[in-house]
């Protein structure tokens, strides 16, 4: 058995754990759904509320940089995802950003009618794509295929390839470079959902040639519940029209002009008034991610997922996350016919992961907060729970 304590002693990221609030007695394996609270976020939010809002009031839009928050935080997220400068904004939900990205992408291929995606994609991605097609009422459709069939389905009819880089259910990671190239080879545009990737794995959207990317702020970026998401638009698409023409995307919002003139830069991707509190919290989480060496994060993540997979397999569980580390994000998923009951038992023991229907136990690996020892404890608890009589819901 691997010496987990020795791995913890040698861990170059061990110091990050202290920067987060982590309750005693809890092993938190759900940072891929809601990242834990950075201690600095509490101070920052208190400052925003008490000083910036409480004392400086409306002047804060200028004096405390509130107007610039979507750009400032977006720029930092841009560094996390490997974007060109000035091409990422923070704001709105991922669902809304998907709508914006998809609608903008479709305008780049006006003669084509297909949004190609995969059947297991996160539901909101498929719902938003489908809703957009209906709204356009011009014969657009979503073609959702199995992941193995994506290449075969990519042809000259496809306007947009919409994929989630790391699958929420299995943790499988797509090859962004290869698939983007394959999409471009048939003249399609790509929209990547990086919700489970940003802050979890090294990313290079510009290098991969991605056209658009979106993602959540509340997962590995630790922005807090309901945190704003982000939207990236490649520099070569800087003139693309955005579908939601709110005043914050205007070239000069405070001219209060009657006609809409889009901002020249990425500002045209904004819609309404920035969610200051959410953006302030997100900035702290993103700063933490930027202060970590992403290669070290990936190395520790792979060590941990490898250990988890090895121990779970030895205990007789069926692992659904790819065994090939190059195809794996930062989570481990295990299938079990009594998955829901086992997860209830685990949570009662303080091991927090989650259950995804129909039969998946999902464990997020957040290298900034987890100890190797906790991986051992979690797998032993899962094994013990699987041997227990079923626990009822409620
Ligand atoms: C891949 C993916 N996309 C989008 C979302 C959700 O987006 P929103 O923030 O709009 O709820 C999630 C949520 O878990 C997700 O996993």
mmCIF file of C-alpha atoms and ligand atoms in Angstrom:
data_model
loop_
_atom_site.group_PDB
_atom_site.id
_atom_site.type_symbol
_atom_site.label_atom_id
_atom_site.label_comp_id
_atom_site.label_asym_id
_atom_site.label_seq_id
_atom_site.Cartn_x
_atom_site.Cartn_y
_atom_site.Cartn_z
ATOM 1 C CA UNK A 1 0.000 0.000 0.000
ATOM 2 C CA UNK A 2 1.307 3.457 -0.906
ATOM 3 C CA UNK A 3 2.586 5.490 2.027
ATOM 4 C CA UNK A 4 -0.027 8.251 1.914
ATOM 5 C CA UNK A 5 1.455 10.153 4.852
ATOM 6 C CA UNK A 6 4.788 10.346 3.047
ATOM 7 C CA UNK A 7 3.030 11.710 -0.026
ATOM 8 C CA UNK A 8 1.379 14.378 2.135
ATOM 9 C CA UNK A 9 4.724 15.333 3.700
ATOM 10 C CA UNK A 10 6.279 15.737 0.243
ATOM 11 C CA UNK A 11 3.272 17.594 -1.261
ATOM 12 C CA UNK A 12 4.361 20.991 -2.679
ATOM 13 C CA UNK A 13 0.725 22.189 -2.573
ATOM 14 C CA UNK A 14 0.113 21.212 1.072
ATOM 15 C CA UNK A 15 0.188 24.849 2.223
ATOM 16 C CA UNK A 16 -2.931 25.768 0.247
ATOM 17 C CA UNK A 17 -5.246 23.792 2.502
ATOM 18 C CA UNK A 18 -4.894 26.370 5.280
ATOM 19 C CA UNK A 19 -6.164 29.085 2.974
ATOM 20 C CA UNK A 20 -9.614 27.454 2.925
ATOM 21 C CA UNK A 21 -12.349 26.958 5.520
ATOM 22 C CA UNK A 22 -12.726 23.222 5.900
ATOM 23 C CA UNK A 23 -14.941 21.930 8.697
ATOM 24 C CA UNK A 24 -13.503 19.381 11.121
ATOM 25 C CA UNK A 25 -14.457 15.800 10.436
ATOM 26 C CA UNK A 26 -15.286 16.356 6.786
ATOM 27 C CA UNK A 27 -13.476 14.945 3.771
ATOM 28 C CA UNK A 28 -14.647 17.188 0.976
ATOM 29 C CA UNK A 29 -14.764 15.465 -2.397
ATOM 30 C CA UNK A 30 -17.259 17.814 -4.024
ATOM 31 C CA UNK A 31 -15.102 20.780 -5.007
ATOM 32 C CA UNK A 32 -15.981 19.974 -8.630
ATOM 33 C CA UNK A 33 -19.546 21.000 -7.810
ATOM 34 C CA UNK A 34 -19.074 23.720 -5.194
ATOM 35 C CA UNK A 35 -15.506 24.706 -4.365
ATOM 36 C CA UNK A 36 -14.813 25.295 -0.652
ATOM 37 C CA UNK A 37 -14.712 28.776 0.887
ATOM 38 C CA UNK A 38 -11.356 30.580 0.720
ATOM 39 C CA UNK A 39 -10.719 32.307 4.057
ATOM 40 C CA UNK A 40 -9.819 35.513 2.191
ATOM 41 C CA UNK A 41 -13.290 35.581 0.611
ATOM 42 C CA UNK A 42 -14.888 36.257 3.997
ATOM 43 C CA UNK A 43 -12.662 39.298 4.510
ATOM 44 C CA UNK A 44 -13.087 40.525 0.951
ATOM 45 C CA UNK A 45 -16.880 40.275 1.063
ATOM 46 C CA UNK A 46 -16.981 42.043 4.429
ATOM 47 C CA UNK A 47 -14.903 44.823 2.886
ATOM 48 C CA UNK A 48 -17.171 45.106 -0.168
ATOM 49 C CA UNK A 49 -20.271 45.223 2.006
ATOM 50 C CA UNK A 50 -19.028 47.487 4.782
ATOM 51 C CA UNK A 51 -16.661 49.885 3.091
ATOM 52 C CA UNK A 52 -17.422 49.829 -0.625
ATOM 53 C CA UNK A 53 -21.207 49.548 -0.444
ATOM 54 C CA UNK A 54 -21.837 50.808 3.126
ATOM 55 C CA UNK A 55 -19.588 53.842 3.083
ATOM 56 C CA UNK A 56 -18.599 54.665 -0.483
ATOM 57 C CA UNK A 57 -22.038 53.910 -1.886
ATOM 58 C CA UNK A 58 -22.617 54.627 -5.566
ATOM 59 C CA UNK A 59 -19.174 56.201 -5.977
ATOM 60 C CA UNK A 60 -17.782 52.646 -5.795
ATOM 61 C CA UNK A 61 -18.680 51.995 -9.423
ATOM 62 C CA UNK A 62 -15.703 54.194 -10.211
ATOM 63 C CA UNK A 63 -13.611 54.566 -7.065
ATOM 64 C CA UNK A 64 -13.631 50.899 -6.096
ATOM 65 C CA UNK A 65 -13.497 49.613 -9.651
ATOM 66 C CA UNK A 66 -16.904 47.914 -9.672
ATOM 67 C CA UNK A 67 -17.444 48.722 -13.358
ATOM 68 C CA UNK A 68 -14.184 47.031 -14.255
ATOM 69 C CA UNK A 69 -14.846 43.838 -12.296
ATOM 70 C CA UNK A 70 -16.167 41.759 -15.247
ATOM 71 C CA UNK A 71 -13.020 42.648 -17.195
ATOM 72 C CA UNK A 72 -10.547 42.355 -14.316
ATOM 73 C CA UNK A 73 -11.861 38.992 -13.122
ATOM 74 C CA UNK A 74 -12.376 37.858 -16.711
ATOM 75 C CA UNK A 75 -8.770 38.675 -17.521
ATOM 76 C CA UNK A 76 -7.579 36.568 -14.601
ATOM 77 C CA UNK A 77 -9.778 33.658 -15.694
ATOM 78 C CA UNK A 78 -8.368 34.193 -19.176
ATOM 79 C CA UNK A 79 -4.925 33.437 -17.722
ATOM 80 C CA UNK A 80 -6.289 30.260 -16.107
ATOM 81 C CA UNK A 81 -7.695 29.009 -19.421
ATOM 82 C CA UNK A 82 -4.833 30.177 -21.649
ATOM 83 C CA UNK A 83 -6.749 32.908 -23.487
ATOM 84 C CA UNK A 84 -5.272 35.802 -25.442
ATOM 85 C CA UNK A 85 -5.364 39.061 -23.440
ATOM 86 C CA UNK A 86 -8.667 40.986 -23.285
ATOM 87 C CA UNK A 87 -10.809 38.151 -24.654
ATOM 88 C CA UNK A 88 -12.552 36.828 -21.497
ATOM 89 C CA UNK A 89 -15.252 38.383 -19.337
ATOM 90 C CA UNK A 90 -16.740 37.204 -16.056
ATOM 91 C CA UNK A 91 -20.469 37.484 -15.517
ATOM 92 C CA UNK A 92 -23.841 35.832 -16.036
ATOM 93 C CA UNK A 93 -24.440 32.121 -15.571
ATOM 94 C CA UNK A 94 -22.837 29.453 -17.706
ATOM 95 C CA UNK A 95 -26.236 28.728 -19.239
ATOM 96 C CA UNK A 96 -26.621 32.338 -20.364
ATOM 97 C CA UNK A 97 -23.044 32.439 -21.620
ATOM 98 C CA UNK A 98 -23.718 29.253 -23.601
ATOM 99 C CA UNK A 99 -26.638 30.989 -25.259
ATOM 100 C CA UNK A 100 -24.487 33.978 -26.146
ATOM 101 C CA UNK A 101 -21.616 31.842 -27.459
ATOM 102 C CA UNK A 102 -23.857 29.526 -29.487
ATOM 103 C CA UNK A 103 -25.890 32.322 -31.034
ATOM 104 C CA UNK A 104 -22.737 34.261 -31.918
ATOM 105 C CA UNK A 105 -21.129 31.106 -33.326
ATOM 106 C CA UNK A 106 -24.147 30.405 -35.539
ATOM 107 C CA UNK A 107 -23.866 33.854 -37.102
ATOM 108 C CA UNK A 108 -20.372 32.871 -38.265
ATOM 109 C CA UNK A 109 -21.849 29.980 -40.294
ATOM 110 C CA UNK A 110 -25.190 31.393 -41.503
ATOM 111 C CA UNK A 111 -25.680 28.751 -44.203
ATOM 112 C CA UNK A 112 -25.356 25.798 -41.814
ATOM 113 C CA UNK A 113 -28.049 24.371 -39.542
ATOM 114 C CA UNK A 114 -26.539 21.806 -37.163
ATOM 115 C CA UNK A 115 -25.190 22.177 -33.625
ATOM 116 C CA UNK A 116 -23.296 18.935 -33.022
ATOM 117 C CA UNK A 117 -22.919 17.807 -29.430
ATOM 118 C CA UNK A 118 -22.865 14.635 -27.389
ATOM 119 C CA UNK A 119 -25.748 12.829 -25.776
ATOM 120 C CA UNK A 120 -24.212 12.744 -22.310
ATOM 121 C CA UNK A 121 -23.437 16.464 -22.286
ATOM 122 C CA UNK A 122 -24.536 18.451 -19.242
ATOM 123 C CA UNK A 123 -28.271 19.020 -19.716
ATOM 124 C CA UNK A 124 -28.143 22.809 -19.710
ATOM 125 C CA UNK A 125 -25.777 22.734 -22.713
ATOM 126 C CA UNK A 126 -28.252 20.671 -24.722
ATOM 127 C CA UNK A 127 -31.295 22.555 -23.417
ATOM 128 C CA UNK A 128 -29.823 25.953 -24.283
ATOM 129 C CA UNK A 129 -28.772 24.773 -27.743
ATOM 130 C CA UNK A 130 -32.201 23.298 -28.383
ATOM 131 C CA UNK A 131 -33.988 26.414 -27.105
ATOM 132 C CA UNK A 132 -31.865 28.604 -29.347
ATOM 133 C CA UNK A 133 -32.682 26.457 -32.394
ATOM 134 C CA UNK A 134 -36.409 26.754 -31.650
ATOM 135 C CA UNK A 135 -36.136 30.494 -31.132
ATOM 136 C CA UNK A 136 -34.363 30.975 -34.458
ATOM 137 C CA UNK A 137 -37.079 28.954 -36.211
ATOM 138 C CA UNK A 138 -34.909 28.594 -39.295
ATOM 139 C CA UNK A 139 -34.454 24.834 -39.284
ATOM 140 C CA UNK A 140 -31.516 24.606 -36.904
ATOM 141 C CA UNK A 141 -31.233 21.357 -34.936
ATOM 142 C CA UNK A 142 -29.098 19.855 -32.209
ATOM 143 C CA UNK A 143 -27.507 16.577 -33.219
ATOM 144 C CA UNK A 144 -26.428 14.833 -30.012
ATOM 145 C CA UNK A 145 -24.380 11.694 -30.647
ATOM 146 C CA UNK A 146 -22.359 9.254 -28.537
ATOM 147 C CA UNK A 147 -18.797 10.493 -27.895
ATOM 148 C CA UNK A 148 -17.291 7.835 -30.204
ATOM 149 C CA UNK A 149 -19.503 9.095 -33.047
ATOM 150 C CA UNK A 150 -18.449 12.754 -32.912
ATOM 151 C CA UNK A 151 -15.774 12.487 -35.589
ATOM 152 C CA UNK A 152 -18.062 10.630 -37.990
ATOM 153 C CA UNK A 153 -20.826 13.208 -37.479
ATOM 154 C CA UNK A 154 -18.551 16.171 -38.210
ATOM 155 C CA UNK A 155 -19.241 17.252 -41.770
ATOM 156 C CA UNK A 156 -19.944 20.366 -43.857
ATOM 157 C CA UNK A 157 -23.465 20.673 -42.445
ATOM 158 C CA UNK A 158 -22.223 21.315 -38.918
ATOM 159 C CA UNK A 159 -22.147 24.968 -37.894
ATOM 160 C CA UNK A 160 -21.014 24.494 -34.300
ATOM 161 C CA UNK A 161 -19.351 21.709 -32.347
ATOM 162 C CA UNK A 162 -20.514 22.140 -28.736
ATOM 163 C CA UNK A 163 -18.626 19.992 -26.252
ATOM 164 C CA UNK A 164 -17.951 19.894 -22.541
ATOM 165 C CA UNK A 165 -14.229 19.344 -22.154
ATOM 166 C CA UNK A 166 -14.492 17.213 -19.004
ATOM 167 C CA UNK A 167 -17.669 15.185 -18.722
ATOM 168 C CA UNK A 168 -19.602 15.927 -15.525
ATOM 169 C CA UNK A 169 -20.731 12.330 -15.070
ATOM 170 C CA UNK A 170 -17.650 10.265 -15.875
ATOM 171 C CA UNK A 171 -14.736 12.696 -15.637
ATOM 172 C CA UNK A 172 -13.668 11.804 -19.183
ATOM 173 C CA UNK A 173 -11.607 14.554 -20.845
ATOM 174 C CA UNK A 174 -11.856 15.310 -24.556
ATOM 175 C CA UNK A 175 -8.797 16.127 -26.638
ATOM 176 C CA UNK A 176 -9.520 19.806 -27.222
ATOM 177 C CA UNK A 177 -6.719 20.343 -29.728
ATOM 178 C CA UNK A 178 -7.648 17.376 -31.896
ATOM 179 C CA UNK A 179 -11.405 17.956 -31.876
ATOM 180 C CA UNK A 180 -11.060 21.680 -32.520
ATOM 181 C CA UNK A 181 -8.837 20.876 -35.483
ATOM 182 C CA UNK A 182 -11.334 18.285 -36.746
ATOM 183 C CA UNK A 183 -14.175 20.816 -36.443
ATOM 184 C CA UNK A 184 -12.198 23.475 -38.287
ATOM 185 C CA UNK A 185 -11.303 20.985 -41.006
ATOM 186 C CA UNK A 186 -15.000 20.815 -41.971
ATOM 187 C CA UNK A 187 -15.512 24.534 -41.454
ATOM 188 C CA UNK A 188 -17.341 24.269 -38.099
ATOM 189 C CA UNK A 189 -16.888 26.594 -35.127
ATOM 190 C CA UNK A 190 -16.241 25.267 -31.603
ATOM 191 C CA UNK A 191 -17.878 26.144 -28.287
ATOM 192 C CA UNK A 192 -16.142 24.494 -25.323
ATOM 193 C CA UNK A 193 -17.740 24.228 -21.887
ATOM 194 C CA UNK A 194 -14.836 24.336 -19.426
ATOM 195 C CA UNK A 195 -16.947 24.117 -16.267
ATOM 196 C CA UNK A 196 -15.070 21.068 -14.942
ATOM 197 C CA UNK A 197 -11.727 22.117 -16.424
ATOM 198 C CA UNK A 198 -11.006 25.717 -15.385
ATOM 199 C CA UNK A 199 -8.776 25.545 -12.321
ATOM 200 C CA UNK A 200 -8.627 21.748 -12.521
ATOM 201 C CA UNK A 201 -6.340 21.038 -15.476
ATOM 202 C CA UNK A 202 -3.846 23.132 -17.469
ATOM 203 C CA UNK A 203 -5.670 24.801 -20.366
ATOM 204 C CA UNK A 204 -4.615 26.616 -23.517
ATOM 205 C CA UNK A 205 -7.732 27.716 -25.392
ATOM 206 C CA UNK A 206 -5.772 30.059 -27.647
ATOM 207 C CA UNK A 207 -3.206 27.380 -28.491
ATOM 208 C CA UNK A 208 -5.976 24.864 -29.172
ATOM 209 C CA UNK A 209 -7.646 27.311 -31.545
ATOM 210 C CA UNK A 210 -10.952 27.192 -29.643
ATOM 211 C CA UNK A 211 -13.472 29.713 -30.959
ATOM 212 C CA UNK A 212 -15.631 30.223 -27.861
ATOM 213 C CA UNK A 213 -15.458 28.899 -24.310
ATOM 214 C CA UNK A 214 -17.659 29.181 -21.245
ATOM 215 C CA UNK A 215 -17.463 27.834 -17.725
ATOM 216 C CA UNK A 216 -18.633 28.002 -14.126
ATOM 217 C CA UNK A 217 -17.037 30.082 -11.381
ATOM 218 C CA UNK A 218 -18.293 28.031 -8.443
ATOM 219 C CA UNK A 219 -16.479 24.765 -9.111
ATOM 220 C CA UNK A 220 -12.668 24.567 -9.231
ATOM 221 C CA UNK A 221 -12.441 28.384 -9.298
ATOM 222 C CA UNK A 222 -13.958 28.523 -5.792
ATOM 223 C CA UNK A 223 -16.141 31.546 -6.514
ATOM 224 C CA UNK A 224 -18.961 30.497 -4.176
ATOM 225 C CA UNK A 225 -22.558 29.365 -4.649
ATOM 226 C CA UNK A 226 -24.125 30.824 -7.791
ATOM 227 C CA UNK A 227 -20.892 32.606 -8.672
ATOM 228 C CA UNK A 228 -20.827 34.305 -12.100
ATOM 229 C CA UNK A 229 -19.429 32.256 -14.953
ATOM 230 C CA UNK A 230 -17.152 33.331 -17.791
ATOM 231 C CA UNK A 231 -17.160 33.717 -21.560
ATOM 232 C CA UNK A 232 -14.181 33.621 -23.901
ATOM 233 C CA UNK A 233 -14.316 34.728 -27.534
ATOM 234 C CA UNK A 234 -11.194 34.158 -29.656
ATOM 235 C CA UNK A 235 -9.435 37.307 -30.822
ATOM 236 C CA UNK A 236 -10.125 36.483 -34.499
ATOM 237 C CA UNK A 237 -13.874 36.695 -33.745
ATOM 238 C CA UNK A 238 -13.662 40.110 -32.097
ATOM 239 C CA UNK A 239 -16.241 41.551 -34.507
ATOM 240 C CA UNK A 240 -18.843 38.819 -34.004
ATOM 241 C CA UNK A 241 -22.318 40.100 -33.115
ATOM 242 C CA UNK A 242 -23.592 39.152 -29.667
ATOM 243 C CA UNK A 243 -27.248 38.147 -29.335
ATOM 244 C CA UNK A 244 -28.019 39.817 -25.982
ATOM 245 C CA UNK A 245 -27.577 43.512 -26.562
ATOM 246 C CA UNK A 246 -27.871 44.875 -23.045
ATOM 247 C CA UNK A 247 -26.585 48.290 -22.132
ATOM 248 C CA UNK A 248 -23.400 46.999 -20.486
ATOM 249 C CA UNK A 249 -22.312 45.655 -23.868
ATOM 250 C CA UNK A 250 -22.766 49.094 -25.416
ATOM 251 C CA UNK A 251 -19.744 51.023 -26.588
ATOM 252 C CA UNK A 252 -20.628 53.854 -24.199
ATOM 253 C CA UNK A 253 -23.284 52.726 -21.691
ATOM 254 C CA UNK A 254 -23.389 56.002 -19.826
ATOM 255 C CA UNK A 255 -24.158 58.015 -22.939
ATOM 256 C CA UNK A 256 -27.644 56.467 -22.579
ATOM 257 C CA UNK A 257 -27.958 56.638 -26.357
ATOM 258 C CA UNK A 258 -31.179 55.369 -27.963
ATOM 259 C CA UNK A 259 -29.384 53.048 -30.382
ATOM 260 C CA UNK A 260 -27.220 50.065 -29.591
ATOM 261 C CA UNK A 261 -23.590 50.272 -30.658
ATOM 262 C CA UNK A 262 -21.571 47.242 -29.530
ATOM 263 C CA UNK A 263 -18.381 47.795 -27.568
ATOM 264 C CA UNK A 264 -15.311 47.320 -29.727
ATOM 265 C CA UNK A 265 -13.743 44.733 -27.432
ATOM 266 C CA UNK A 266 -14.900 41.771 -25.353
ATOM 267 C CA UNK A 267 -17.187 44.194 -23.463
ATOM 268 C CA UNK A 268 -19.860 43.488 -26.099
ATOM 269 C CA UNK A 269 -20.256 40.065 -24.445
ATOM 270 C CA UNK A 270 -21.612 41.736 -21.288
ATOM 271 C CA UNK A 271 -25.325 42.240 -20.797
ATOM 272 C CA UNK A 272 -26.407 43.977 -17.589
ATOM 273 C CA UNK A 273 -25.076 45.497 -14.380
ATOM 274 C CA UNK A 274 -22.141 43.507 -12.938
ATOM 275 C CA UNK A 275 -22.957 41.267 -9.939
ATOM 276 C CA UNK A 276 -20.435 42.974 -7.689
ATOM 277 C CA UNK A 277 -20.543 40.677 -4.672
ATOM 278 C CA UNK A 278 -20.354 37.542 -6.755
ATOM 279 C CA UNK A 279 -17.504 38.901 -8.858
ATOM 280 C CA UNK A 280 -15.585 40.064 -5.771
ATOM 281 C CA UNK A 281 -15.825 36.560 -4.288
ATOM 282 C CA UNK A 282 -14.906 34.946 -7.581
ATOM 283 C CA UNK A 283 -11.805 37.107 -7.874
ATOM 284 C CA UNK A 284 -10.459 35.756 -4.586
ATOM 285 C CA UNK A 285 -10.981 32.180 -5.737
ATOM 286 C CA UNK A 286 -9.353 32.826 -9.092
ATOM 287 C CA UNK A 287 -6.391 34.590 -7.436
ATOM 288 C CA UNK A 288 -5.837 31.468 -5.345
ATOM 289 C CA UNK A 289 -5.855 29.261 -8.437
ATOM 290 C CA UNK A 290 -3.441 31.620 -10.201
ATOM 291 C CA UNK A 291 -1.062 31.478 -7.243
ATOM 292 C CA UNK A 292 -0.757 27.696 -7.626
ATOM 293 C CA UNK A 293 1.484 25.997 -10.170
ATOM 294 C CA UNK A 294 -1.064 24.385 -12.498
ATOM 295 C CA UNK A 295 1.347 21.617 -13.506
ATOM 296 C CA UNK A 296 1.768 20.728 -9.826
ATOM 297 C CA UNK A 297 -2.026 20.761 -9.458
ATOM 298 C CA UNK A 298 -2.361 18.371 -12.399
ATOM 299 C CA UNK A 299 0.394 16.075 -11.091
ATOM 300 C CA UNK A 300 -1.231 15.835 -7.656
ATOM 301 C CA UNK A 301 -4.678 15.408 -9.179
ATOM 302 C CA UNK A 302 -3.485 12.481 -11.298
ATOM 303 C CA UNK A 303 -1.654 10.904 -8.358
ATOM 304 C CA UNK A 304 -4.852 11.147 -6.313
ATOM 305 C CA UNK A 305 -7.218 9.884 -8.999
ATOM 306 C CA UNK A 306 -4.779 7.018 -9.710
ATOM 307 C CA UNK A 307 -4.719 6.069 -6.018
ATOM 308 C CA UNK A 308 -8.494 6.313 -5.756
ATOM 309 C CA UNK A 309 -9.018 4.213 -8.878
ATOM 310 C CA UNK A 310 -6.510 1.586 -7.719
ATOM 311 C CA UNK A 311 -8.039 1.255 -4.256
ATOM 312 C CA UNK A 312 -11.644 1.301 -5.546
ATOM 313 C CA UNK A 313 -10.845 -1.363 -8.162
ATOM 314 C CA UNK A 314 -9.093 -3.537 -5.567
ATOM 315 C CA UNK A 315 -12.203 -3.236 -3.370
ATOM 316 C CA UNK A 316 -14.354 -4.550 -6.251
ATOM 317 C CA UNK A 317 -15.919 -1.314 -7.518
ATOM 318 C CA UNK A 318 -16.446 -0.622 -11.214
ATOM 319 C CA UNK A 319 -14.660 2.599 -12.090
ATOM 320 C CA UNK A 320 -16.248 4.567 -14.950
ATOM 321 C CA UNK A 321 -13.629 7.310 -15.154
ATOM 322 C CA UNK A 322 -11.086 6.632 -17.926
ATOM 323 C CA UNK A 323 -8.061 4.667 -16.736
ATOM 324 C CA UNK A 324 -5.872 6.497 -19.253
ATOM 325 C CA UNK A 325 -4.665 9.579 -17.318
ATOM 326 C CA UNK A 326 -4.524 11.719 -20.461
ATOM 327 C CA UNK A 327 -8.291 11.197 -20.854
ATOM 328 C CA UNK A 328 -9.178 11.965 -17.236
ATOM 329 C CA UNK A 329 -10.177 15.212 -15.556
ATOM 330 C CA UNK A 330 -10.019 15.785 -11.807
ATOM 331 C CA UNK A 331 -12.676 13.427 -10.525
ATOM 332 C CA UNK A 332 -13.288 9.729 -10.044
ATOM 333 C CA UNK A 333 -16.627 8.120 -10.732
ATOM 334 C CA UNK A 334 -17.620 4.686 -9.601
ATOM 335 C CA UNK A 335 -20.757 2.836 -10.656
ATOM 336 C CA UNK A 336 -22.757 0.802 -8.161
ATOM 337 C CA UNK A 337 -26.336 -0.463 -8.217
ATOM 338 C CA UNK A 338 -26.843 1.054 -4.728
ATOM 339 C CA UNK A 339 -24.939 4.276 -5.473
ATOM 340 C CA UNK A 340 -27.550 6.631 -3.971
ATOM 341 C CA UNK A 341 -27.703 4.725 -0.701
ATOM 342 C CA UNK A 342 -23.912 4.414 -0.476
ATOM 343 C CA UNK A 343 -23.515 8.158 -0.992
ATOM 344 C CA UNK A 344 -26.059 8.896 1.745
ATOM 345 C CA UNK A 345 -24.024 6.672 4.061
ATOM 346 C CA UNK A 346 -20.762 8.323 3.057
ATOM 347 C CA UNK A 347 -22.141 11.797 3.688
ATOM 348 C CA UNK A 348 -23.360 10.639 7.107
ATOM 349 C CA UNK A 349 -19.736 9.604 7.789
ATOM 350 C CA UNK A 350 -18.472 13.057 6.704
ATOM 351 C CA UNK A 351 -17.165 11.929 3.319
ATOM 352 C CA UNK A 352 -18.884 14.318 0.933
ATOM 353 C CA UNK A 353 -19.099 13.367 -2.718
ATOM 354 C CA UNK A 354 -22.250 13.221 -4.797
ATOM 355 C CA UNK A 355 -24.582 10.873 -6.599
ATOM 356 C CA UNK A 356 -25.426 11.262 -10.275
ATOM 357 C CA UNK A 357 -28.293 9.146 -11.644
ATOM 358 C CA UNK A 358 -28.632 6.405 -12.477
ATOM 359 C CA UNK A 359 -25.796 4.709 -10.591
ATOM 360 C CA UNK A 360 -22.742 6.944 -10.288
ATOM 361 C CA UNK A 361 -20.831 7.880 -7.136
ATOM 362 C CA UNK A 362 -18.825 10.977 -8.025
ATOM 363 C CA UNK A 363 -15.759 12.206 -6.165
ATOM 364 C CA UNK A 364 -14.145 15.515 -7.094
ATOM 365 C CA UNK A 365 -10.400 15.792 -6.550
ATOM 366 C CA UNK A 366 -9.315 19.300 -5.550
ATOM 367 C CA UNK A 367 -5.536 19.222 -5.097
ATOM 368 C CA UNK A 368 -5.444 22.585 -3.314
ATOM 369 C CA UNK A 369 -7.390 21.275 -0.340
ATOM 370 C CA UNK A 370 -7.127 17.475 -0.233
ATOM 371 C CA UNK A 371 -4.619 15.295 1.587
ATOM 372 C CA UNK A 372 -3.529 11.938 0.199
ATOM 373 C CA UNK A 373 -4.518 10.345 3.492
ATOM 374 C CA UNK A 374 -8.097 11.463 2.916
ATOM 375 C CA UNK A 375 -8.241 9.496 -0.331
ATOM 376 C CA UNK A 376 -7.435 6.338 1.634
ATOM 377 C CA UNK A 377 -10.077 7.110 4.262
ATOM 378 C CA UNK A 378 -12.698 7.878 1.587
ATOM 379 C CA UNK A 379 -12.208 4.609 -0.311
ATOM 380 C CA UNK A 380 -12.273 2.586 2.941
ATOM 381 C CA UNK A 381 -15.507 4.354 3.941
ATOM 382 C CA UNK A 382 -17.019 3.644 0.514
ATOM 383 C CA UNK A 383 -16.095 -0.039 0.830
ATOM 384 C CA UNK A 384 -17.603 -0.222 4.318
ATOM 385 C CA UNK A 385 -20.799 1.480 3.116
ATOM 386 C CA UNK A 386 -21.153 -0.931 0.196
ATOM 387 C CA UNK A 387 -21.133 -3.787 2.714
ATOM 388 C CA UNK A 388 -23.893 -2.163 4.829
ATOM 389 C CA UNK A 389 -27.603 -2.818 4.360
ATOM 390 C CA UNK A 390 -29.126 -0.067 2.149
ATOM 391 C CA UNK A 391 -29.786 3.317 3.785
ATOM 392 C CA UNK A 392 -33.146 4.851 3.045
ATOM 393 C CA UNK A 393 -33.522 8.374 1.733
ATOM 394 C CA UNK A 394 -34.748 11.138 4.011
HETATM 395 C C1 LIG B 1 -20.692 21.224 -17.703
HETATM 396 C C2 LIG B 1 -21.625 22.162 -17.013
HETATM 397 N N1 LIG B 1 -22.139 23.219 -17.674
HETATM 398 C C3 LIG B 1 -22.979 24.084 -17.070
HETATM 399 C C4 LIG B 1 -23.349 23.913 -15.744
HETATM 400 C C5 LIG B 1 -24.316 24.807 -15.051
HETATM 401 O O1 LIG B 1 -24.411 26.075 -15.506
HETATM 402 P P1 LIG B 1 -25.156 27.217 -14.671
HETATM 403 O O2 LIG B 1 -24.096 27.905 -13.873
HETATM 404 O O3 LIG B 1 -25.783 28.074 -15.689
HETATM 405 O O4 LIG B 1 -26.139 26.584 -13.748
HETATM 406 C C6 LIG B 1 -22.824 22.855 -15.020
HETATM 407 C C7 LIG B 1 -23.215 22.679 -13.616
HETATM 408 O O5 LIG B 1 -22.839 21.799 -12.913
HETATM 409 C C8 LIG B 1 -21.952 21.946 -15.674
HETATM 410 O O6 LIG B 1 -21.458 20.904 -15.023
#
